[in-house]
PDB file of C-alpha atoms in Angstrom:
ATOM      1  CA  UNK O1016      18.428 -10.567   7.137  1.00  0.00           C
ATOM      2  CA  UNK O1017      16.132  -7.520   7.717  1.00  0.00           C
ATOM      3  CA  UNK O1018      12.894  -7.913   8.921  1.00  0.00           C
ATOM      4  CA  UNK O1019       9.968  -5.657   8.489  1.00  0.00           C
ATOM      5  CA  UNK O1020       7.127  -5.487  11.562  1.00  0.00           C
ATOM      6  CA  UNK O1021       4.045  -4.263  10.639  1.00  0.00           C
ATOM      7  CA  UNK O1022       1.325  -3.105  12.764  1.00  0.00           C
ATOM      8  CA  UNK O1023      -1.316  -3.539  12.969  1.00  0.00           C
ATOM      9  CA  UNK O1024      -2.375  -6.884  11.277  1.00  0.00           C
ATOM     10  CA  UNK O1025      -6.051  -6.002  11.133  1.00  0.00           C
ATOM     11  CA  UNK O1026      -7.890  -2.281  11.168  1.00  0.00           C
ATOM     12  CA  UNK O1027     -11.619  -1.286  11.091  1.00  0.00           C
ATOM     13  CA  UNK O1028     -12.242   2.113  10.047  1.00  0.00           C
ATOM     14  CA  UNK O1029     -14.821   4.092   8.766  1.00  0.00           C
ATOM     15  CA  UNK O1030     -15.353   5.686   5.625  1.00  0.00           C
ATOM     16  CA  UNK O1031     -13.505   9.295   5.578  1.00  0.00           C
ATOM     17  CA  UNK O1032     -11.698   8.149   8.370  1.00  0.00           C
ATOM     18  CA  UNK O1033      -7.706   8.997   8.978  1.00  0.00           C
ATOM     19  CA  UNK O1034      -6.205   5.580   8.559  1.00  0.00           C
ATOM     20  CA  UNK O1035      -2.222   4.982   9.391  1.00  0.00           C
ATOM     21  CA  UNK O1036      -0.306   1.933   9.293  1.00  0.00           C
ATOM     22  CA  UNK O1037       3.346   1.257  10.128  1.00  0.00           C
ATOM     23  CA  UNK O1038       6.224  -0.735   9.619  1.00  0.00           C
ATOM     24  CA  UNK O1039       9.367  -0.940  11.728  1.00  0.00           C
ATOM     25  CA  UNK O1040      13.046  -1.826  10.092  1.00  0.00           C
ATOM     26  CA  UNK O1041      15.160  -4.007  11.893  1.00  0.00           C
ATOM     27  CA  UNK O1042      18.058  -1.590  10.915  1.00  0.00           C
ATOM     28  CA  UNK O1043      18.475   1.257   8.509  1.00  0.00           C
ATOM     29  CA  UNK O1044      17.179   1.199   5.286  1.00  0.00           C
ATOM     30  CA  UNK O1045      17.273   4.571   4.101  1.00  0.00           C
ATOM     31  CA  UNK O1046      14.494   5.163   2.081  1.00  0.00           C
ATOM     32  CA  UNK O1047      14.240   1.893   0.433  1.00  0.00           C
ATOM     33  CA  UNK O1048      10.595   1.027   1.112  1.00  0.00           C
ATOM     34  CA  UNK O1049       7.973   0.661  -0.775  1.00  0.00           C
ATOM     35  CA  UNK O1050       3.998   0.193  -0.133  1.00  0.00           C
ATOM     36  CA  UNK O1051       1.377  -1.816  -1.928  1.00  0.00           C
ATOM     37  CA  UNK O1052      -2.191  -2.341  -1.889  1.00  0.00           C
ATOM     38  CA  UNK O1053      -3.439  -5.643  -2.397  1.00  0.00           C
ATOM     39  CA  UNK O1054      -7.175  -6.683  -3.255  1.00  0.00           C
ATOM     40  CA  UNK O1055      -8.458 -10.850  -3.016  1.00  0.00           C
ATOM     41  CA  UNK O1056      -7.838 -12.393  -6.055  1.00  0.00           C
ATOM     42  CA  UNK O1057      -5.636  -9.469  -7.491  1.00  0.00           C
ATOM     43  CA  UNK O1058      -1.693  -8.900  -8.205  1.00  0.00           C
ATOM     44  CA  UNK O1059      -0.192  -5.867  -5.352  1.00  0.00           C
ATOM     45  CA  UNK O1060      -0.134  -2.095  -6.635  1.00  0.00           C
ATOM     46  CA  UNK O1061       2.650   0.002  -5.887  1.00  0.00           C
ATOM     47  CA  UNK O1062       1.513   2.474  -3.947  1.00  0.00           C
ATOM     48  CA  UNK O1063       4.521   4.751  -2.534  1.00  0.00           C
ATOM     49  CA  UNK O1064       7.743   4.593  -3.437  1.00  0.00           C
ATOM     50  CA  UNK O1065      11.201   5.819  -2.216  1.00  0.00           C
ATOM     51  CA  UNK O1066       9.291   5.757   1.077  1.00  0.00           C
ATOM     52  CA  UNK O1067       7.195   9.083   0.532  1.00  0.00           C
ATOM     53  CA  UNK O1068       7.066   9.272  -3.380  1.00  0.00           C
ATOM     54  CA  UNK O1069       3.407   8.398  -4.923  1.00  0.00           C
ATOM     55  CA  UNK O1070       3.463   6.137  -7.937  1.00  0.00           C
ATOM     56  CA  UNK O1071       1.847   7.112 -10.785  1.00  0.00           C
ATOM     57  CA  UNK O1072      -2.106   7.301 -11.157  1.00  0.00           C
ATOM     58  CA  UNK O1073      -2.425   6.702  -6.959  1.00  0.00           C
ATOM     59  CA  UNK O1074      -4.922   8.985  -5.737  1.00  0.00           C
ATOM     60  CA  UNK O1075      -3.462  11.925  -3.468  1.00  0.00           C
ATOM     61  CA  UNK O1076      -5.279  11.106   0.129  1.00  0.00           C
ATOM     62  CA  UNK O1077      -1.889   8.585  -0.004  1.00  0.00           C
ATOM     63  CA  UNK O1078       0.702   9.219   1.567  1.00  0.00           C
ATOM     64  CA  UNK O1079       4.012   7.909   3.470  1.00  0.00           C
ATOM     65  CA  UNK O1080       6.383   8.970   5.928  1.00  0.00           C
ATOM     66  CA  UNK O1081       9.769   7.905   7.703  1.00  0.00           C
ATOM     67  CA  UNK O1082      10.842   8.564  11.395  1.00  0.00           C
ATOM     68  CA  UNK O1083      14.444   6.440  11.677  1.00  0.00           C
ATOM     69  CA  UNK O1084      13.437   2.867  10.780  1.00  0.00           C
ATOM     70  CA  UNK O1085      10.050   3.630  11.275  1.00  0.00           C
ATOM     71  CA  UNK O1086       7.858   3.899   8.232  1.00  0.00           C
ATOM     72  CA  UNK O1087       3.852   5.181   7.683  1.00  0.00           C
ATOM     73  CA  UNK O1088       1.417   4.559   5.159  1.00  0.00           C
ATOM     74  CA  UNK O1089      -1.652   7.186   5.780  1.00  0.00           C
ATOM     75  CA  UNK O1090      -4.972   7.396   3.750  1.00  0.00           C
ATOM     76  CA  UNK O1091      -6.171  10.808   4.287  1.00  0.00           C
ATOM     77  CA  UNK O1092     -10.291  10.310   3.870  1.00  0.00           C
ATOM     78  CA  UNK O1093     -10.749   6.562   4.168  1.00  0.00           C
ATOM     79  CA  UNK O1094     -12.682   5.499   0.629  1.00  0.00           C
ATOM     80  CA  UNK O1095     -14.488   1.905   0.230  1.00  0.00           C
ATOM     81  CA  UNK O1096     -12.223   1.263  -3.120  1.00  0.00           C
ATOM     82  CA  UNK O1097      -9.303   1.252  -0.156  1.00  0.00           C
ATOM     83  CA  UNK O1098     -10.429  -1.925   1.421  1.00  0.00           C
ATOM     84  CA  UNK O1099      -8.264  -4.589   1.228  1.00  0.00           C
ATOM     85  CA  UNK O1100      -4.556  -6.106   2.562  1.00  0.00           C
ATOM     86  CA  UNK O1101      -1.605  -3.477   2.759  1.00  0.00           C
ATOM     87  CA  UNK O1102       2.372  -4.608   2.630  1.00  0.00           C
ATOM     88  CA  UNK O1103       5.354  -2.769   3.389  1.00  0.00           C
ATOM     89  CA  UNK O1104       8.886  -3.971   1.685  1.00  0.00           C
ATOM     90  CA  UNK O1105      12.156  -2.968   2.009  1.00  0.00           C
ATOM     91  CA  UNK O1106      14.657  -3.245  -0.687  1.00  0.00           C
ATOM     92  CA  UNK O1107      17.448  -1.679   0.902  1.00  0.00           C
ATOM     93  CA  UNK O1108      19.270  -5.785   1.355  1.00  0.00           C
ATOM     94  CA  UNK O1109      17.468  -7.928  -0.481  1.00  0.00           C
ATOM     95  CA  UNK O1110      13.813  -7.813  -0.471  1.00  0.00           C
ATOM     96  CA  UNK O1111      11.226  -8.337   2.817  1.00  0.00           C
ATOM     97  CA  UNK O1112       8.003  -8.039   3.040  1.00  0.00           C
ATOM     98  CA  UNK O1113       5.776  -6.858   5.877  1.00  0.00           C
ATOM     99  CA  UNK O1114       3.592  -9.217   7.381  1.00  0.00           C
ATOM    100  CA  UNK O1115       0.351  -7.620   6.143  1.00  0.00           C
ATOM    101  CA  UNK O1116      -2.755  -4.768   7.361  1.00  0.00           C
ATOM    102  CA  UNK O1117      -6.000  -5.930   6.703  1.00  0.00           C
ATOM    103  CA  UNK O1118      -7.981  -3.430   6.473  1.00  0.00           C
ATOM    104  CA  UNK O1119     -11.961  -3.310   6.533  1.00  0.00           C
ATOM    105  CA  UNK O1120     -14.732  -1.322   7.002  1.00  0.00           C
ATOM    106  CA  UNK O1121     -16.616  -0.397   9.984  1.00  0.00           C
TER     107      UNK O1121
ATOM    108  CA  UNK V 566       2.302  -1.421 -22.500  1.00  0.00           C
ATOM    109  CA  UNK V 567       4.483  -3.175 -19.948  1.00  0.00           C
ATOM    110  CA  UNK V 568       2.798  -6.473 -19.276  1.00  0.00           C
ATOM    111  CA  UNK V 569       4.120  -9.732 -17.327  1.00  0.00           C
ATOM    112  CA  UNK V 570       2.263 -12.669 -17.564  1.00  0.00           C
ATOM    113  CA  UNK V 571       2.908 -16.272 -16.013  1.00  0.00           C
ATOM    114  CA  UNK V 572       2.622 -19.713 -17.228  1.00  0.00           C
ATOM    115  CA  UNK V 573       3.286 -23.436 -16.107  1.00  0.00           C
ATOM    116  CA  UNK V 574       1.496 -26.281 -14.301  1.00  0.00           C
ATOM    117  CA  UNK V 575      -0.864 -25.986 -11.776  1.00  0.00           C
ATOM    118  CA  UNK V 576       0.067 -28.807  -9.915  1.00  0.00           C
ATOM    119  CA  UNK V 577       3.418 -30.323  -8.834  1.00  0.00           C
ATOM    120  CA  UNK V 578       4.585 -33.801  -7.154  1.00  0.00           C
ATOM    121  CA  UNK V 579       6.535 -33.627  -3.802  1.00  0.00           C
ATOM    122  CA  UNK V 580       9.748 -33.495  -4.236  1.00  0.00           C
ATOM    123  CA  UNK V 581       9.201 -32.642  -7.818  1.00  0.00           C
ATOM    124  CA  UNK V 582      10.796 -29.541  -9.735  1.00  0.00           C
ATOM    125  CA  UNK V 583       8.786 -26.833 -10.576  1.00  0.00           C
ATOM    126  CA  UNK V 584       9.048 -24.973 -13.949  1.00  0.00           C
ATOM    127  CA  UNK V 585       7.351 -21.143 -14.452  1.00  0.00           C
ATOM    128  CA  UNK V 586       7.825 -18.576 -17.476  1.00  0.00           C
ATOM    129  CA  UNK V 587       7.264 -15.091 -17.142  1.00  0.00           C
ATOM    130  CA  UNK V 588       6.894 -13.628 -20.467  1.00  0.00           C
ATOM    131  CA  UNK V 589       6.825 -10.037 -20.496  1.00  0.00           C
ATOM    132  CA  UNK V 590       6.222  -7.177 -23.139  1.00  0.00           C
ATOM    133  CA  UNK V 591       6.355  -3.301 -23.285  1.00  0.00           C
ATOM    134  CA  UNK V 592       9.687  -3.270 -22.169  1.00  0.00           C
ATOM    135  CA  UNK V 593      13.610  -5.213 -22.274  1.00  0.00           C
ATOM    136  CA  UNK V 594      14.968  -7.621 -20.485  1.00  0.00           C
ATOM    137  CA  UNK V 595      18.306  -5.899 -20.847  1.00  0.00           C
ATOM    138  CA  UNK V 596      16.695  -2.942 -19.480  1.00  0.00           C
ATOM    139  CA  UNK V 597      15.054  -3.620 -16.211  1.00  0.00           C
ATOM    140  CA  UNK V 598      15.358  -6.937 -13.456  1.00  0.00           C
ATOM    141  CA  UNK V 599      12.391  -9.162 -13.239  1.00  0.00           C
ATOM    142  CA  UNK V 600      11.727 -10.879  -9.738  1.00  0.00           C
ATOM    143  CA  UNK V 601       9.743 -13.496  -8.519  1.00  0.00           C
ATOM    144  CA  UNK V 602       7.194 -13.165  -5.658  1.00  0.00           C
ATOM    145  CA  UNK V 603       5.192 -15.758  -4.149  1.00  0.00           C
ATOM    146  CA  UNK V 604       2.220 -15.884  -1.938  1.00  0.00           C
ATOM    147  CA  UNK V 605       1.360 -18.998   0.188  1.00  0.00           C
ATOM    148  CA  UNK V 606      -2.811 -19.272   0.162  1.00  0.00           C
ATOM    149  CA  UNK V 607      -4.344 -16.864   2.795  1.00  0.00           C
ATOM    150  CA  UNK V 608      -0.637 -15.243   3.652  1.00  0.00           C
ATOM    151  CA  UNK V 609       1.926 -12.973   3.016  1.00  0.00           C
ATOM    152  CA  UNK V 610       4.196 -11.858  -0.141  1.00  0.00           C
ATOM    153  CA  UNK V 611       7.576 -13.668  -0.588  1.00  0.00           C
ATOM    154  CA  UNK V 612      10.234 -12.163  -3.104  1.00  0.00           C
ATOM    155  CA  UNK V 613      12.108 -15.257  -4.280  1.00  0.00           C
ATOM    156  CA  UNK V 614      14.521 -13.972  -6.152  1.00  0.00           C
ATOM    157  CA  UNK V 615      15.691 -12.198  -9.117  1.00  0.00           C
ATOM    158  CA  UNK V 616      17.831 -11.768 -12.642  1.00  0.00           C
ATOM    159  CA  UNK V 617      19.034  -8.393 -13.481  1.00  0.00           C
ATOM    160  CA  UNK V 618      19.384  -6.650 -16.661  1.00  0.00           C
ATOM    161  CA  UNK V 619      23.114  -7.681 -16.807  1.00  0.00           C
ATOM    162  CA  UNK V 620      21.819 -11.470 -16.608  1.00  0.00           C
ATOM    163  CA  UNK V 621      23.053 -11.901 -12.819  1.00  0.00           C
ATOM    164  CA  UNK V 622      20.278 -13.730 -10.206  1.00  0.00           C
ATOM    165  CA  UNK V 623      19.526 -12.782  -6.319  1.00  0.00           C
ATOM    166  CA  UNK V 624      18.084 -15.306  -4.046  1.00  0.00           C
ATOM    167  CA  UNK V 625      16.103 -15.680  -1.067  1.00  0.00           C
ATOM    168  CA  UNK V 626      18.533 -17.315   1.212  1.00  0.00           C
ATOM    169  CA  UNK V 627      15.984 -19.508   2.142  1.00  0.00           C
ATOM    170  CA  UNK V 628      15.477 -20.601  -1.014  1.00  0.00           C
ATOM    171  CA  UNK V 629      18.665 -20.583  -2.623  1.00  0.00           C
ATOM    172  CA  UNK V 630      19.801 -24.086  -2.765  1.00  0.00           C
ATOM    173  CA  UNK V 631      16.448 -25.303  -4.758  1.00  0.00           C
ATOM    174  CA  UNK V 632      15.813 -22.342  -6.957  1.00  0.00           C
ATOM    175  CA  UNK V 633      17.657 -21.097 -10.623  1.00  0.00           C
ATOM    176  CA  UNK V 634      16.510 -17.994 -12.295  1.00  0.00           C
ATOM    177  CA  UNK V 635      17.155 -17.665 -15.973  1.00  0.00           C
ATOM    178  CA  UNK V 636      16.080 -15.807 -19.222  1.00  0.00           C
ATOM    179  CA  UNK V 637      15.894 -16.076 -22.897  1.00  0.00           C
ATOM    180  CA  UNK V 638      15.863 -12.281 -23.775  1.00  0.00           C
ATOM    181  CA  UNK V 639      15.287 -13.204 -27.476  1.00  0.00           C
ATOM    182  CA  UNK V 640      12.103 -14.793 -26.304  1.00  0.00           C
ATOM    183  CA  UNK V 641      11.360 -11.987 -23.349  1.00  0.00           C
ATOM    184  CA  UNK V 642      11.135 -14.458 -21.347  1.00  0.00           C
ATOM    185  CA  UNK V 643      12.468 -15.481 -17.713  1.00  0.00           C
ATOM    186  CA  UNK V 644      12.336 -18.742 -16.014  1.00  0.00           C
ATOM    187  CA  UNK V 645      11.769 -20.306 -12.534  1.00  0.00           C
ATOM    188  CA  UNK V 646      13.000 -23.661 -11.716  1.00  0.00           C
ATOM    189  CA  UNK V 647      12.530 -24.821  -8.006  1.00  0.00           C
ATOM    190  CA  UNK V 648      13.341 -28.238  -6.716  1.00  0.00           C
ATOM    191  CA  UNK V 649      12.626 -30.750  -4.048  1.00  0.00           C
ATOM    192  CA  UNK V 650       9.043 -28.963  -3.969  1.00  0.00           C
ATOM    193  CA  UNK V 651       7.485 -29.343  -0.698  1.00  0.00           C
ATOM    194  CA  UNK V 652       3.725 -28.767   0.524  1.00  0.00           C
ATOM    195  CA  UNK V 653       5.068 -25.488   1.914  1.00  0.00           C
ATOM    196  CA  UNK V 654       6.085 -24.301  -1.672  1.00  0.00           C
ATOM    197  CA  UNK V 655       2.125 -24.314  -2.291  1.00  0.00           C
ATOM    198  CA  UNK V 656       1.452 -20.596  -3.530  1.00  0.00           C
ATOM    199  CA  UNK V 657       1.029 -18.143  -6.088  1.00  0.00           C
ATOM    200  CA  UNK V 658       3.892 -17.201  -7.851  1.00  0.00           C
ATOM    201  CA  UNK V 659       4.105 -13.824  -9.648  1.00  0.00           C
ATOM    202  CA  UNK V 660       6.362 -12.334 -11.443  1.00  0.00           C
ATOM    203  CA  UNK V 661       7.308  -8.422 -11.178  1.00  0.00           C
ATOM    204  CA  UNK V 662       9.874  -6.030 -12.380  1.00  0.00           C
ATOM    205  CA  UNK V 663      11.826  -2.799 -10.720  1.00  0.00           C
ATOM    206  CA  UNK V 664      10.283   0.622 -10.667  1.00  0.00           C
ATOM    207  CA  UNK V 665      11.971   3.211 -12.635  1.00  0.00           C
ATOM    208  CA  UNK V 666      11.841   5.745  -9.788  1.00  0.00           C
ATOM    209  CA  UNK V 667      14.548   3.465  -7.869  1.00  0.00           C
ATOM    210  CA  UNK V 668      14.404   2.236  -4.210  1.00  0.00           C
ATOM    211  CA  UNK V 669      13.870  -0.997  -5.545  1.00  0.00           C
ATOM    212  CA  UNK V 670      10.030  -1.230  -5.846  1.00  0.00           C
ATOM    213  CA  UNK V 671       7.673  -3.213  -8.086  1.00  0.00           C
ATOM    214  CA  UNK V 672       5.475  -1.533 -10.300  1.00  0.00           C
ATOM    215  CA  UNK V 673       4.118  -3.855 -12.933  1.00  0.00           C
ATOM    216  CA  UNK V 674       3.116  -7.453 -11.856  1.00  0.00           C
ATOM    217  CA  UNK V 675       1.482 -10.581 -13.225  1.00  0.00           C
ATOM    218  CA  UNK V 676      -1.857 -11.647 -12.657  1.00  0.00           C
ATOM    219  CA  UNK V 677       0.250 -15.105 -10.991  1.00  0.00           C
ATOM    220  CA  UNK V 678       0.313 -18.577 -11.226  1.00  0.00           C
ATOM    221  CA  UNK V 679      -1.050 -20.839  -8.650  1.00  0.00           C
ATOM    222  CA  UNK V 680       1.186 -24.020  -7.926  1.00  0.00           C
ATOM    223  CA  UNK V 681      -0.185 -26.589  -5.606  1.00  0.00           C
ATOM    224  CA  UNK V 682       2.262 -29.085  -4.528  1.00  0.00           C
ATOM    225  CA  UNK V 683       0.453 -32.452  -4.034  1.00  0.00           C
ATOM    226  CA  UNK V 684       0.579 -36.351  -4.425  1.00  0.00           C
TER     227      UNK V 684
END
């Protein structure tokens, strides 16, 4: 099975602050990964697809990245709307998760 | 619009079998894969599994020998069915379906069902 690491679990940032958060593929999976933002009580949002494609109505400071198995979520100019609990996933064999960034304000 | 939305009972026996629906509308069964994604309280997401457009099912290997997938695409809907239900099995369960853009991503979920597993 493939397993997605994610780093870091936690982050505090401040607002219009460069934030970056990674996930590391146990072996290649192209670019099937995917991102999602996920606030308490709410369902995830897609958030990048394809590994570097944004979805639909996601505001532009997004972005991702690959290096090898290596995989980046940035937010440009850290907004308080973008508080909450990012996952990676991989759908290149079956679908895994990442274990989760919480992210919060400083 | 596409919408999901999932139903069944809130709370489940040990070593009961759970039964969720997922009915969805704005778009076709035949058309697009609906998964299943759980999320124990306080964790992580955990796909489950999944039926295809064609009507063929995925599982989490994990999960596999407790867990169907099924649909009734005259009814748009898909269905769960999880035995020997453990205190571990405790989560919400959403349902989700495949991004059109490929690479196997979700883009429209349900709000989720929360299943407690409890004598």
């Amino acid at each position: 099975d493939i397993q997605m690491t994610q780093s870091p679990a936690s982050l505090s940032a401040s607002l219009e602050e460069i934030v970056t958060i990674t996930c590391q593929a146990s072996q290649d999976i192209g670019n099937w990964l995917s991102w999602y933002q996920q606030k308490p009580g709410k369902s995830p949002q897609l958030l990048i697809y394809g590994a570097t494609s944004l979805a639909d109505g996601v505001p532009s400071r997004f972005s991702g990245s690959r290096s090898g198995t290596q995989y980046s979520l940035k937010i440009s100019r850290l907004q308080v709307e973008d508080i909450g609990i990012y996952y990676c996933l991989q759908a290149y064999s079956a679908w895994t998760f990442g274990g989760g960034t919480k992210l919060e304000l400083k | 619009q596409v919408q999901l939305k999932e139903s069944g009972p809130g709370l489940v026996q040990p070593s009961q079998t759970l039964s969720l629906t997922c009915t969805v509308s704005g778009f076709s069964l035949t058309s697009n894969s609906v998964h299943w994604v759980r999320q124990p309280p306080g964790k992580g997401l955990e796909w489950v599994g999944a039926i295809w457009s064609g009507g063929s099912t995925d599982y989490n290997s994990a999960l596999k020998s407790r867990l169907s997938i099924s649909r009734d695409t005259s009814k748009s809907q898909v269905f769960l069915k999880m035995n020997s239900l453990q205190t571990e099995d405790t989560a919400i369960y959403f349902c989700t379906r495949i991004h059109y853009g490929g690479y196997g991503g979700f883009d429209y979920w349900g709000q989720g069902v929360m299943v407690t597993v409890s004598s």
